[in-house]
Amino acid sequence: FGTVIVIEHEFSLHSIVGRVDTPAVKPGDAVRRAQFLARVPAGPGSSQPVYLELRHGREAVDPRLWLKKNE
């Protein structure tokens, strides 16, 4: 997944964002809702979409369900 950003939330939740190009956050930074996290690759050869995974403990959760609840 190339460069990966892991965000630790409350209640053993983690967001994992992969295939980013230039992170705008550093390890240990606090992030807030809707904050810019990273640039993504663009141009020829960059057909891979950004990877997003939500985990509760060791279990993967469909992020679309969580995003709908928090719109």
PDB file of C-alpha atoms in Angstrom:
ATOM      1  CA  PHE A   1       0.000   0.000   0.000  1.00  0.00           C
ATOM      2  CA  GLY A   2       2.983   2.314  -0.210  1.00  0.00           C
ATOM      3  CA  THR A   3       2.966   5.040   2.413  1.00  0.00           C
ATOM      4  CA  VAL A   4       0.298   4.330   5.029  1.00  0.00           C
ATOM      5  CA  ILE A   5      -1.294   6.595   7.654  1.00  0.00           C
ATOM      6  CA  VAL A   6      -2.862   4.946  10.715  1.00  0.00           C
ATOM      7  CA  ILE A   7      -5.216   7.014  12.855  1.00  0.00           C
ATOM      8  CA  GLU A   8      -6.039   5.754  16.327  1.00  0.00           C
ATOM      9  CA  HIS A   9      -9.574   6.624  17.453  1.00  0.00           C
ATOM     10  CA  GLU A  10     -11.411   5.900  20.689  1.00  0.00           C
ATOM     11  CA  PHE A  11     -12.943   2.500  21.450  1.00  0.00           C
ATOM     12  CA  SER A  12     -10.175   0.446  19.741  1.00  0.00           C
ATOM     13  CA  LEU A  13     -10.987   1.904  16.300  1.00  0.00           C
ATOM     14  CA  HIS A  14      -8.261   2.574  13.732  1.00  0.00           C
ATOM     15  CA  SER A  15      -8.470   4.152  10.281  1.00  0.00           C
ATOM     16  CA  ILE A  16      -5.838   2.953   7.827  1.00  0.00           C
ATOM     17  CA  VAL A  17      -5.226   5.077   4.728  1.00  0.00           C
ATOM     18  CA  GLY A  18      -2.818   3.700   2.144  1.00  0.00           C
ATOM     19  CA  ARG A  19      -1.404   4.564  -1.279  1.00  0.00           C
ATOM     20  CA  VAL A  20      -0.742   8.156  -0.293  1.00  0.00           C
ATOM     21  CA  ASP A  21       2.108  10.146  -1.781  1.00  0.00           C
ATOM     22  CA  THR A  22       3.021  13.014   0.531  1.00  0.00           C
ATOM     23  CA  PRO A  23       1.715  12.843   4.121  1.00  0.00           C
ATOM     24  CA  ALA A  24       0.677  16.138   5.721  1.00  0.00           C
ATOM     25  CA  VAL A  25       0.713  14.598   9.216  1.00  0.00           C
ATOM     26  CA  LYS A  26       3.494  13.079  11.289  1.00  0.00           C
ATOM     27  CA  PRO A  27       3.450  10.177  13.759  1.00  0.00           C
ATOM     28  CA  GLY A  28       1.954  11.385  17.029  1.00  0.00           C
ATOM     29  CA  ASP A  29       0.015  14.289  15.483  1.00  0.00           C
ATOM     30  CA  ALA A  30      -3.570  14.771  16.646  1.00  0.00           C
ATOM     31  CA  VAL A  31      -5.976  14.976  13.696  1.00  0.00           C
ATOM     32  CA  ARG A  32      -9.494  16.319  13.501  1.00  0.00           C
ATOM     33  CA  ARG A  33     -12.529  15.575  11.376  1.00  0.00           C
ATOM     34  CA  ALA A  34     -12.127  16.603   7.701  1.00  0.00           C
ATOM     35  CA  GLN A  35      -8.439  17.428   8.151  1.00  0.00           C
ATOM     36  CA  PHE A  36      -6.182  17.172   5.093  1.00  0.00           C
ATOM     37  CA  LEU A  37      -3.994  14.082   5.651  1.00  0.00           C
ATOM     38  CA  ALA A  38      -1.944  13.607   2.484  1.00  0.00           C
ATOM     39  CA  ARG A  39      -1.525  14.176  -1.211  1.00  0.00           C
ATOM     40  CA  VAL A  40      -2.272  11.221  -3.437  1.00  0.00           C
ATOM     41  CA  PRO A  41      -0.397  10.142  -6.563  1.00  0.00           C
ATOM     42  CA  ALA A  42      -1.668  11.745  -9.774  1.00  0.00           C
ATOM     43  CA  GLY A  43      -0.899  11.432 -13.428  1.00  0.00           C
ATOM     44  CA  PRO A  44      -0.029   8.499 -15.704  1.00  0.00           C
ATOM     45  CA  GLY A  45       0.498   5.229 -13.879  1.00  0.00           C
ATOM     46  CA  SER A  46      -1.414   6.294 -10.784  1.00  0.00           C
ATOM     47  CA  SER A  47      -4.580   4.319 -11.430  1.00  0.00           C
ATOM     48  CA  GLN A  48      -4.639   2.788  -7.939  1.00  0.00           C
ATOM     49  CA  PRO A  49      -7.245   4.430  -5.695  1.00  0.00           C
ATOM     50  CA  VAL A  50      -6.490   5.473  -2.142  1.00  0.00           C
ATOM     51  CA  TYR A  51      -6.894   2.531   0.231  1.00  0.00           C
ATOM     52  CA  LEU A  52      -9.170   3.008   3.266  1.00  0.00           C
ATOM     53  CA  GLU A  53      -9.717   0.448   5.989  1.00  0.00           C
ATOM     54  CA  LEU A  54     -11.473   0.782   9.325  1.00  0.00           C
ATOM     55  CA  ARG A  55     -10.611  -1.704  12.063  1.00  0.00           C
ATOM     56  CA  HIS A  56     -12.230  -2.392  15.392  1.00  0.00           C
ATOM     57  CA  GLY A  57      -9.547  -4.170  17.360  1.00  0.00           C
ATOM     58  CA  ARG A  58      -8.281  -6.854  14.971  1.00  0.00           C
ATOM     59  CA  GLU A  59     -11.504  -7.004  12.932  1.00  0.00           C
ATOM     60  CA  ALA A  60     -12.011  -5.121   9.664  1.00  0.00           C
ATOM     61  CA  VAL A  61     -15.202  -3.033   9.464  1.00  0.00           C
ATOM     62  CA  ASP A  62     -16.791  -1.805   6.229  1.00  0.00           C
ATOM     63  CA  PRO A  63     -15.896   1.932   6.299  1.00  0.00           C
ATOM     64  CA  ARG A  64     -18.937   2.822   4.169  1.00  0.00           C
ATOM     65  CA  LEU A  65     -21.235   1.872   7.050  1.00  0.00           C
ATOM     66  CA  TRP A  66     -19.317   4.045   9.506  1.00  0.00           C
ATOM     67  CA  LEU A  67     -19.093   6.994   7.104  1.00  0.00           C
ATOM     68  CA  LYS A  68     -22.865   6.978   6.521  1.00  0.00           C
ATOM     69  CA  LYS A  69     -23.507   7.216  10.274  1.00  0.00           C
ATOM     70  CA  ASN A  70     -21.174  10.197  10.632  1.00  0.00           C
ATOM     71  CA  GLU A  71     -22.056  12.366   7.627  1.00  0.00           C
TER      72      GLU A  71
END
